[in-house]
XYZ file of C-alpha atoms in Angstrom:
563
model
C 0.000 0.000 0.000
C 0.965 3.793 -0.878
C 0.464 6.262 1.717
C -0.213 9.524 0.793
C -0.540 11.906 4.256
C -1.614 15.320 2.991
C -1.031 18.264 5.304
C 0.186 21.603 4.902
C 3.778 20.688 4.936
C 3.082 19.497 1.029
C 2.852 23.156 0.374
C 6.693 23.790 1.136
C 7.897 21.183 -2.088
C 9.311 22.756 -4.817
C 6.902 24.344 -7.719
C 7.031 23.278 -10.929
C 6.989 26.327 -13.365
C 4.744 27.835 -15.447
C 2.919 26.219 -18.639
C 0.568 27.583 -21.091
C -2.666 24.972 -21.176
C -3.537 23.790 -25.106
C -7.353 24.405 -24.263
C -8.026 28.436 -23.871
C -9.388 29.465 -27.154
C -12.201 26.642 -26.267
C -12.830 27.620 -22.652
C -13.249 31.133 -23.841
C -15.475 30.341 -26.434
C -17.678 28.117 -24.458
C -17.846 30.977 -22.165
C -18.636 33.384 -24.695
C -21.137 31.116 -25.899
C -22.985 31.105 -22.535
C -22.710 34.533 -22.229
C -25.054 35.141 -25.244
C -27.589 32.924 -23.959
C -27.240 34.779 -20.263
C -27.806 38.334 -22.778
C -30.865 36.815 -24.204
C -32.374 36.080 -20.370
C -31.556 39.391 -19.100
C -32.833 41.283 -22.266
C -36.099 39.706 -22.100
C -39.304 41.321 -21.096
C -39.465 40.657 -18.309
C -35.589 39.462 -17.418
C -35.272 35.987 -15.646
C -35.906 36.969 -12.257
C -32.884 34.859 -11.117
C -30.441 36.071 -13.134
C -27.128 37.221 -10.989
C -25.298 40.027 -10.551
C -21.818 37.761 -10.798
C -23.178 36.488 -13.951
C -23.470 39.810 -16.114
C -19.617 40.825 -15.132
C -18.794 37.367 -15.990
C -20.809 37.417 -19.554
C -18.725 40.931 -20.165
C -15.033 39.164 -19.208
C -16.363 36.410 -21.174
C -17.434 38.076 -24.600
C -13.969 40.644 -24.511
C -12.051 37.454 -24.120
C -13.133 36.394 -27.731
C -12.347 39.843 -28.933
C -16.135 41.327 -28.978
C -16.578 45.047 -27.767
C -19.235 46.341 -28.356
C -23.213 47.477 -26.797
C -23.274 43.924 -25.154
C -21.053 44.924 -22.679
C -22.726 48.181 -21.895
C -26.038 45.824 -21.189
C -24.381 43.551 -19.304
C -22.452 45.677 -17.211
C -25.772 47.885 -16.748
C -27.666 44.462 -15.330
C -25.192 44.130 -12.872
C -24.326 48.146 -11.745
C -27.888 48.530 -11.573
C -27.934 45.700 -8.540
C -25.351 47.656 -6.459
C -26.182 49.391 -3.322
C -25.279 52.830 -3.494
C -26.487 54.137 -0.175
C -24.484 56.367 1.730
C -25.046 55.392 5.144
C -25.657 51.295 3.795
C -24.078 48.727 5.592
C -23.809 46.901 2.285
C -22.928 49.977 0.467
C -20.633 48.641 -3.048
C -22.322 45.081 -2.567
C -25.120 44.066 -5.448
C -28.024 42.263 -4.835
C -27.374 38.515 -6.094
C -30.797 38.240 -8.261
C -32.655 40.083 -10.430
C -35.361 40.166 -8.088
C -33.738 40.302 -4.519
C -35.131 43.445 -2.543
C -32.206 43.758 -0.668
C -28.085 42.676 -0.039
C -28.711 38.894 1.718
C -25.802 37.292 0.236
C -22.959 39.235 1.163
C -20.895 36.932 -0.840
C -21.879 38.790 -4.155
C -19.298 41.605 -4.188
C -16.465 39.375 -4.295
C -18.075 37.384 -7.134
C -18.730 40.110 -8.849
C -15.071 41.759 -8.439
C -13.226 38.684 -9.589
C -15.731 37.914 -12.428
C -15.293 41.644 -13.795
C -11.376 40.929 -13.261
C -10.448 39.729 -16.763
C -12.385 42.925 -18.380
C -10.689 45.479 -15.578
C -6.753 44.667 -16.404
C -6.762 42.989 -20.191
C -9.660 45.242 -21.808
C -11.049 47.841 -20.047
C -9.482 50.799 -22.623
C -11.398 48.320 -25.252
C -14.576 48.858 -24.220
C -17.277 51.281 -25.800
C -17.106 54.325 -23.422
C -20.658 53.688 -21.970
C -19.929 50.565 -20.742
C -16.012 51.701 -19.388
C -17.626 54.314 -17.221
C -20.220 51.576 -15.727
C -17.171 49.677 -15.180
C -14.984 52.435 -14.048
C -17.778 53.691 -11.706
C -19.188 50.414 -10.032
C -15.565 48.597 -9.538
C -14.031 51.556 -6.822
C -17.266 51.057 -4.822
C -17.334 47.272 -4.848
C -14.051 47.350 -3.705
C -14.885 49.162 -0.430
C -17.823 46.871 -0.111
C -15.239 44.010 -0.087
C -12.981 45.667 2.177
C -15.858 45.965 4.645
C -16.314 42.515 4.781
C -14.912 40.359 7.336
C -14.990 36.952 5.974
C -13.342 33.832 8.711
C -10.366 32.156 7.286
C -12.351 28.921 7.481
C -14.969 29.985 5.462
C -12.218 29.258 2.720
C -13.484 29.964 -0.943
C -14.563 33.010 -0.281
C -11.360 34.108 2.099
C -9.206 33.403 -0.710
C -11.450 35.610 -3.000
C -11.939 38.521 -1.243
C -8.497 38.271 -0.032
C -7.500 37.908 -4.038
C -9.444 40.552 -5.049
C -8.829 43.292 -2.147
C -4.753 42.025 -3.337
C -5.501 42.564 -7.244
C -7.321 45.933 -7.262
C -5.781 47.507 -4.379
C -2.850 47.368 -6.583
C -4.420 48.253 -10.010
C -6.159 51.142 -8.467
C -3.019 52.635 -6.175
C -4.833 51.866 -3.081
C -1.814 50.293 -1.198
C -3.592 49.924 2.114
C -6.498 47.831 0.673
C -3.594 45.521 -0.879
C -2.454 45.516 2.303
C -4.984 44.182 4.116
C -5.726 41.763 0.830
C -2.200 40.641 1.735
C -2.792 40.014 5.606
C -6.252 38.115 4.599
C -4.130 35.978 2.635
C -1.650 35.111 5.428
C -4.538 34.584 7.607
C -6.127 31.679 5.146
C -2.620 30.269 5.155
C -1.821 29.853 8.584
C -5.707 28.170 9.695
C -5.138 25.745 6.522
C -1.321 25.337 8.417
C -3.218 24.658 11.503
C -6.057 22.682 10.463
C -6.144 21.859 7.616
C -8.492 22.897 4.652
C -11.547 23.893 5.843
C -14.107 23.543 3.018
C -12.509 19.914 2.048
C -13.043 18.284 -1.072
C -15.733 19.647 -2.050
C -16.320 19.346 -6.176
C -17.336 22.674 -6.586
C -15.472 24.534 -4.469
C -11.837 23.167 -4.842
C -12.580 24.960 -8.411
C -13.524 28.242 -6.888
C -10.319 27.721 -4.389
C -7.989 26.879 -7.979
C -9.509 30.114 -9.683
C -9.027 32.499 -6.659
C -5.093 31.339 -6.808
C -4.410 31.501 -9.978
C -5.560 35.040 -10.589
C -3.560 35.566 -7.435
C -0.582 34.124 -8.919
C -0.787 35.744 -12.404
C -1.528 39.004 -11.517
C 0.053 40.070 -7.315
C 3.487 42.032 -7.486
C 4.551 40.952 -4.072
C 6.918 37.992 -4.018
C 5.492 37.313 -0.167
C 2.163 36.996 -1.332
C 3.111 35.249 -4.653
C 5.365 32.265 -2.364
C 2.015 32.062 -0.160
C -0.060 31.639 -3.107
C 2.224 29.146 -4.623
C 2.220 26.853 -1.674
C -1.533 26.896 -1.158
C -1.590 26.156 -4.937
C 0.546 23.091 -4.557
C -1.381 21.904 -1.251
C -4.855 21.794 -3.255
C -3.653 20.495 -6.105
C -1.683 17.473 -4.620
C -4.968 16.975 -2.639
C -6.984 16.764 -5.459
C -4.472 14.433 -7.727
C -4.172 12.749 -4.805
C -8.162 11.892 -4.598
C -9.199 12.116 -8.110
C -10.534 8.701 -8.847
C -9.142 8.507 -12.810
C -11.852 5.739 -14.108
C -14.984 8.304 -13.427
C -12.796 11.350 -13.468
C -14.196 12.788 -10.627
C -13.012 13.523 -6.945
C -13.821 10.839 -4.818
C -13.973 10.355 -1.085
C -16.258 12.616 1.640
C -16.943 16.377 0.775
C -17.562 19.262 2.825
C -20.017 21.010 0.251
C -21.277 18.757 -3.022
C -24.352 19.932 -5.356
C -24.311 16.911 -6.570
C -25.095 13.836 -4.303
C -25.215 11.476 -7.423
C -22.263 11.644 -9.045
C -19.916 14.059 -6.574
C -19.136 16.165 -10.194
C -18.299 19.847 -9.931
C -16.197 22.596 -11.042
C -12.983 21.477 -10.194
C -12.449 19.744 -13.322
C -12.423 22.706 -15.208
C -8.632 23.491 -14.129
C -7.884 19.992 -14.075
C -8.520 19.960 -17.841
C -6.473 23.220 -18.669
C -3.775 21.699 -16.469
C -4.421 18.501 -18.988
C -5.242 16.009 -15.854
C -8.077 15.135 -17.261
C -10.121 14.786 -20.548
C -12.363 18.196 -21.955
C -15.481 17.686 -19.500
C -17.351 19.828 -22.680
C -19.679 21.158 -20.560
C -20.719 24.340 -22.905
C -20.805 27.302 -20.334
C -18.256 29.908 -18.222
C -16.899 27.479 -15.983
C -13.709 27.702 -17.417
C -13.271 30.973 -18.178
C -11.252 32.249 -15.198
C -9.013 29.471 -14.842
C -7.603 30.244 -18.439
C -6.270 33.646 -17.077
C -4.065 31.446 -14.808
C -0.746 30.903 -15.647
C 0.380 28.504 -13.141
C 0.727 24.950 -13.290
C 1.214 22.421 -10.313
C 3.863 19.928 -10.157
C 3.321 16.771 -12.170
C 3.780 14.317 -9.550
C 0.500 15.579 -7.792
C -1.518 14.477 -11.450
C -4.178 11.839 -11.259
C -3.099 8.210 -11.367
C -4.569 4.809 -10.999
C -2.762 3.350 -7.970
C -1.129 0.244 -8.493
C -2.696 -1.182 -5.199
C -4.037 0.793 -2.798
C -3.690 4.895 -1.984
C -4.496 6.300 1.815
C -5.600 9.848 2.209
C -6.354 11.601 5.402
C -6.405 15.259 6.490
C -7.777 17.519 8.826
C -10.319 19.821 8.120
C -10.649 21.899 11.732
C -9.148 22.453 14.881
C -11.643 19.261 16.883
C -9.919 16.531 17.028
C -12.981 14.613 15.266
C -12.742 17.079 12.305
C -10.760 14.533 10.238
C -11.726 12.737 6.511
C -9.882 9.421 4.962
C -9.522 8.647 1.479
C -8.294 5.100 0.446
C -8.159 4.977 -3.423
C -8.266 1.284 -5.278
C -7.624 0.825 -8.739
C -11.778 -0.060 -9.236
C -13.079 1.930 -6.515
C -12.515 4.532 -3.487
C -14.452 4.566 -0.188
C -14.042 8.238 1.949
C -15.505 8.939 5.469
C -15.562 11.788 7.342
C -15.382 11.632 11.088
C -17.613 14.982 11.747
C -19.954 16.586 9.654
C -19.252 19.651 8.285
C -22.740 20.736 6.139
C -26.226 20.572 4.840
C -24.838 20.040 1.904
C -21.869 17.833 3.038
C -21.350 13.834 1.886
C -19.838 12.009 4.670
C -19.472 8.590 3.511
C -18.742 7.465 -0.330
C -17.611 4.860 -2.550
C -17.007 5.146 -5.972
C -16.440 2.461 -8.500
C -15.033 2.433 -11.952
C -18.056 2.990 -14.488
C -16.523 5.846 -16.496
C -17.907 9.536 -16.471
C -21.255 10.891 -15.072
C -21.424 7.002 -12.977
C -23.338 6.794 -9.704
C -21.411 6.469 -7.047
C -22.732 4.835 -3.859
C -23.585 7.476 -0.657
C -24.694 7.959 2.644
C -27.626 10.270 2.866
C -29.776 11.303 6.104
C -33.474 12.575 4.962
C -36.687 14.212 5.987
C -37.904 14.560 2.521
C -38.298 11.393 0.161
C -35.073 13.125 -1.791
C -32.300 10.767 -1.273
C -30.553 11.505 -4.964
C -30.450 15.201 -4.007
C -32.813 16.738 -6.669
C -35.805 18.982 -4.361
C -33.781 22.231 -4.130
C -35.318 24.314 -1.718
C -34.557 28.208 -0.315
C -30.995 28.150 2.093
C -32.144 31.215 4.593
C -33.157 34.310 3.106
C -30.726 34.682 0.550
C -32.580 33.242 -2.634
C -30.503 30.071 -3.255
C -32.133 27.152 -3.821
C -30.405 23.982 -2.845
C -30.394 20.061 -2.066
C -30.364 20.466 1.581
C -30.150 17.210 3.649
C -30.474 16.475 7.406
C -27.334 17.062 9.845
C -27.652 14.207 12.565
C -24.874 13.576 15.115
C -22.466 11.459 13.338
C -19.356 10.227 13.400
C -17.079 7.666 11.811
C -13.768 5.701 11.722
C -12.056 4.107 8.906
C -9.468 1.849 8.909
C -8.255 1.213 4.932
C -11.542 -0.587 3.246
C -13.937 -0.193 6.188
C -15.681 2.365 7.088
C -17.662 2.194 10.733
C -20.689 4.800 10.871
C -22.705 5.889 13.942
C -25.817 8.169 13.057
C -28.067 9.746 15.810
C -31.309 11.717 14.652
C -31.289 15.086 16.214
C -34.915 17.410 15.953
C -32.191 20.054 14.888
C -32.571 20.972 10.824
C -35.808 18.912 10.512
C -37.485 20.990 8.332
C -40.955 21.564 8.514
C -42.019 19.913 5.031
C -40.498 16.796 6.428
C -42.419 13.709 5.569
C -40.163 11.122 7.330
C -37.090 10.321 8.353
C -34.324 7.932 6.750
C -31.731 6.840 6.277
C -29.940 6.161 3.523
C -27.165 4.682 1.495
C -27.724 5.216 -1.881
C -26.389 2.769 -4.263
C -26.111 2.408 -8.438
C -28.220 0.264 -10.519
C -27.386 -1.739 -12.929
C -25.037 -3.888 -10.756
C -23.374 -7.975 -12.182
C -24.917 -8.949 -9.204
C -26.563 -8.003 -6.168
C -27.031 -10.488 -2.695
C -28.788 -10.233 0.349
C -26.905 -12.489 2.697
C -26.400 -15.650 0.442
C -29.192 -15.155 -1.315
C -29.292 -13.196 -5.071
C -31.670 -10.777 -5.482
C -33.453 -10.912 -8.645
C -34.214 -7.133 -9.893
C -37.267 -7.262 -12.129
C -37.314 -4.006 -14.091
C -40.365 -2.408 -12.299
C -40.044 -0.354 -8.703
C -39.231 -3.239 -6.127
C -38.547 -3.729 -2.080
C -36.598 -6.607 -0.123
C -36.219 -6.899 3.332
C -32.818 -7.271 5.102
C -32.659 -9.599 7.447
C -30.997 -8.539 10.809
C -27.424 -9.384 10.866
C -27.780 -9.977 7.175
C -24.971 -7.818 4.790
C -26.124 -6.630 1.548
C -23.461 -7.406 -1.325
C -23.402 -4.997 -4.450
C -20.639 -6.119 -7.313
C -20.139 -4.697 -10.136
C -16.395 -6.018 -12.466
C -13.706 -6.506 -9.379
C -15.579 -3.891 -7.242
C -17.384 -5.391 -4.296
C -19.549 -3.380 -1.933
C -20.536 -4.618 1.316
C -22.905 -3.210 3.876
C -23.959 -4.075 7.427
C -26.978 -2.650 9.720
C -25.106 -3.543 12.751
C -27.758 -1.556 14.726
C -30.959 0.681 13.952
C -33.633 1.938 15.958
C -37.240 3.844 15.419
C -38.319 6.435 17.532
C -39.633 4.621 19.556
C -36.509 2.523 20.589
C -37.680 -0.585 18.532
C -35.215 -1.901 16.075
C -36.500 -0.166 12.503
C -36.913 -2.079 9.484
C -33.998 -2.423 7.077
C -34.697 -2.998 3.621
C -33.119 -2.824 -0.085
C -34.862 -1.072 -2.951
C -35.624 0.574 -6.256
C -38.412 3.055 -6.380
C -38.854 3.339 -9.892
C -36.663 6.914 -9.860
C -35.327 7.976 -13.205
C -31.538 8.280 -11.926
C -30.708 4.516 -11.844
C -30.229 3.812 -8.207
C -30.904 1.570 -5.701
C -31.143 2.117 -2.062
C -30.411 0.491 1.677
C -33.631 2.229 3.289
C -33.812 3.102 7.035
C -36.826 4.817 8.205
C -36.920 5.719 11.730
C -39.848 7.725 12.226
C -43.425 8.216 9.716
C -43.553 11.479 11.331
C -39.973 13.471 11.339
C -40.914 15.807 14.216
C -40.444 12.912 16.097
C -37.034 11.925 16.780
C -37.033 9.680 19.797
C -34.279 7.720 19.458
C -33.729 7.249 15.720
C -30.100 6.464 15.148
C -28.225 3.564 13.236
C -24.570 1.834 13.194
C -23.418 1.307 9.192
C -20.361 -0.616 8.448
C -19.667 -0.449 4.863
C -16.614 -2.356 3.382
C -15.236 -2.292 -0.077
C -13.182 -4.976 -2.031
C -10.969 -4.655 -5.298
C -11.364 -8.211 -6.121
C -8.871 -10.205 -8.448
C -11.512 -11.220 -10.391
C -15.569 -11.990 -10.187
C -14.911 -15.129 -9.098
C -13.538 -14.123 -5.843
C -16.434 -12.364 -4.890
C -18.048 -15.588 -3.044
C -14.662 -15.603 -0.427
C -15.421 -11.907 -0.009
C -18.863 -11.746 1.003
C -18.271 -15.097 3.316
C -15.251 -12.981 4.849
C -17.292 -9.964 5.599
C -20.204 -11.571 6.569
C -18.331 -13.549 9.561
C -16.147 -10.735 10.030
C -16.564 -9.510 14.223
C -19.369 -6.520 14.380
C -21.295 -5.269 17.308
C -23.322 -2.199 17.993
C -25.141 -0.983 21.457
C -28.070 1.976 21.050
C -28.781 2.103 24.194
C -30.503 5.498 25.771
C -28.169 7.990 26.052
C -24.954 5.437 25.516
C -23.856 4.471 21.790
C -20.821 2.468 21.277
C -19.578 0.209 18.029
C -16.577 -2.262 17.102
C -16.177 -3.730 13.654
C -12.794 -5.971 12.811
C -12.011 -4.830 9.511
C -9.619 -6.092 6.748
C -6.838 -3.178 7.911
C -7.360 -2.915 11.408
């Protein structure tokens, strides 16, 4: 086995150089493709209520990067001015309403969206631009840019420290504002040293890691000082040998736990836009801006952080907080990866996954803990008052340990985040279709076509194989409400995503809690071939498991195959 142990100390190898990525005419006109159709929603009569504020100063960056200058801009750049507080005495005075039809500043986050977006059109093509749209530009950027400095964003909140910290750095200089690069320089320090101390906060999350990618780069192409450019080049290195380290080549996608995931099917996301500029990865053609900032970057990591199929196994742990729980562990197979995180972090977090070779846009398998009949993550609904609508899931107690292949899971209901549309509440760990063979026990399950439900015996373990991935599970423990052990079963409800699931429900009614919790041990086995799958299932099925759920006193054991 290879051990990779990823902390900040990665950060201090030696960089390897710059490199101009093969792909930036195409990012730029996929973005200015998008940008067009983003025109066309904010032209209409009425516009799309939801359209952003970040998005027109990205559709303006995005057209000038193809070369076009011309009334476009001065619309787009309109769209977005015209969402800009103004007020004198405001406390969000330079910040922009995120949507078209927000009454107020609720997501304070927009500003520094909106800053970096406009970026590319500030430095490279601002003196381009048809005057009407330069003095929008010229007028809104000075006041965003106290609206950013107003903000004080925590360290750990990390995609958005590194932005506003990247954008106070990159305009403070281009305007001759040296105390606002100043403090965009002493932000910057201060993301460094908590990611020194603990770790990264926002971990692997899909989406996210490409936000964190874009923020440095700019950083790197653009800061004069050498500090801030050695900082930024270590963090650089530190998220890009965590994500080569976790990418899981056969799906291309990052595999183990995530902090924040829009996705809960698939774990895809943003961060393999750089990935393919970097050429880690094959063009993920998605036909839209995602790649448009990461094309201004100049910066390319070392190769020996690039994606690889490992020739046996690959171990991954980090921290992600100063608790000593606040910990996540990778281990990456050549046909699969299994990640658990031993905290939550999120609503939106994934805490325990497995991923097995099926090429791009496969399901991967997931642990999911739900009020509202939405276990594949698709019923967005409003996050506070600030407009977004996302897949929001439940946030029991729970913890885990991992030791290699196995992964030991302890989930306790909590009335805390049960929202008030809840129907139920489950548990569940999601699972693909379409598997060579499924078992309950000893026993093959026969999957006719149509919607279907099996019970699982207690003390029985579920089997899932697909090729030489196996994928065991075990209910060592799981209670209703009411105390009484709940019902485990194994299913496919007729959904249109191809998946299966292990269903838990605790509760018919989710306002009441009781005592719903559950103990999960989930192994998974590259086998040599499908005929060792038989010695695999025997070997996990008399492997040594216990659980207790008592009142008030939880405790769990499980002998797995590395400790």
């Amino acid at each position: 086995m290879r051990a990779f142990w990823l902390w900040c100390g990665l950060a201090l190898l030696a960089s390897a150089g710059l490199a101009q990525p093969t792909s930036i005419d195409l990012a730029r006109e996929r973005a200015a493709a998008w940008a067009e159709r983003f025109l066309a929603q904010i032209t209409a009569d009425p516009p799309n209520p939801g359209s952003a504020s970040r998005d027109a100063f990205l559709a303006a960056s995005a057209l000038a990067a193809t070369g076009a200058f011309d009334e476009r801009q001065t619309q787009l750049l309109a769209f977005g001015a015209a969402m800009q507080d103004t007020g004198e005495a405001s406390p969000t005075r330079g910040n922009y309403r995120w949507r078209y039809d927000a009454t107020a500043v609720f997501d304070h986050n927009a500003v520094d969206f909106c800053l970096q977006n406009a970026w590319p059109l500030w430095h490279h093509h601002r003196a381009q631009l048809p005057a009407a749209a330069r003095e929008i530009l010229e007028t809104t950027i000075p006041l965003a840019v106290e609206g950013a400095l107003a903000r004080r964003v925590r360290p750990d909140y990390t995609n958005i420290a590194l932005m506003n910290a990247g954008n106070l750095i990159l305009y403070g200089e281009s305007l001759g504002l040296p105390a606002v690069a100043d403090e965009g320089y002493r932000r910057l320090d201060a993301v460094g040293h908590a990611i020194w101390d603990h770790g990264i906060a926002e971990y692997n999350s899909p989406t996210y890691y490409g936000v964190d990618l874009d923020n440095l780069s700019l950083i790197e192409a653009y800061a004069a000082r050498e500090d801030g450019l050695a900082t930024t080049r270590a963090l650089f290195e530190l998220f890009a040998a965590q994500v080569g380290a976790n990418w899981f080549v056969p799906n291309q996608v990052l595999s183990g736990p995530a902090s924040r995931d829009y996705d809960y099917l698939r774990g895809t996301g943003i961060v393999s836009y750089p990935l393919w500029l970097w050429g880690w990865r094959p063009d993920p053609r998605g036909n839209n801006a995602g790649a448009l900032l990461a094309s201004y970057g100049r910066w390319r990591p070392a190769d020996a952080w690039a994606p690889r199929v490992p020739a046996e196994g690959r171990l991954v742990r980090s921290r992600f907080g100063a608790a000593p729980a606040q910990t996540w562990t990778n281990y990456v197979l050549p046909d699969l990866a299994i990640g658990s995180a031993s905290a939550p972090y999120h609503t939106m977090d994934i805490n325990l996954a497995v991923h097995v070779a099926a090429g791009e846009q496969a399901l991967r398998a997931y642990f999911i803990p739900d009020a509202r009949h939405d276990p594949y993550g698709q019923a967005r609904i409003a996050e506070g008052n600030n407009g977004h609508q996302k897949t929001l899931h439940l946030t029991p107690y729970w913890t885990a340990a991992q030791a290699g292949r196995d992964v030991l899971a302890l989930i306790v209901h909590r009335a805390q985040g049960v929202p008030p549309e809840g129907v139920a509440l489950n548990s569940d760990f999601v699972l693909p279709n379409g598997a060579d063979e499924v078992h309950i026990g000893t026993a093959p399950v026969a999957a006719p076509d149509q919607p279907w439900i099996q019970e699982v015996p207690a003390g029985s373990a579920i089997f899932w194989r697909r090729g030489n991935a196996l994928i065991g599970v075990r209910v060592l423990a799981a209670l209703q409400a009411d105390g009484t052990p709940a019902r485990v079963e194994i299913a496919h409800d007729g959904n249109r995503f191809g998946a299966l699931r292990l269903h838990i429900q605790h509760s018919s009614a989710p306002a009441n809690v009781g005592r719903s919790a559950a103990v999960l041990w989930v192994r998974a086995v590259q086998l040599a071939g499908p005929a060792a799958a038989p010695a695999a299932r025997a070997e996990f099925a008399a492997a040594l498991g216990a659980a207790r759920l008592d009142e008030g006193d939880f405790a769990a054991s499980a002998v797995g195959l590395d400790g």
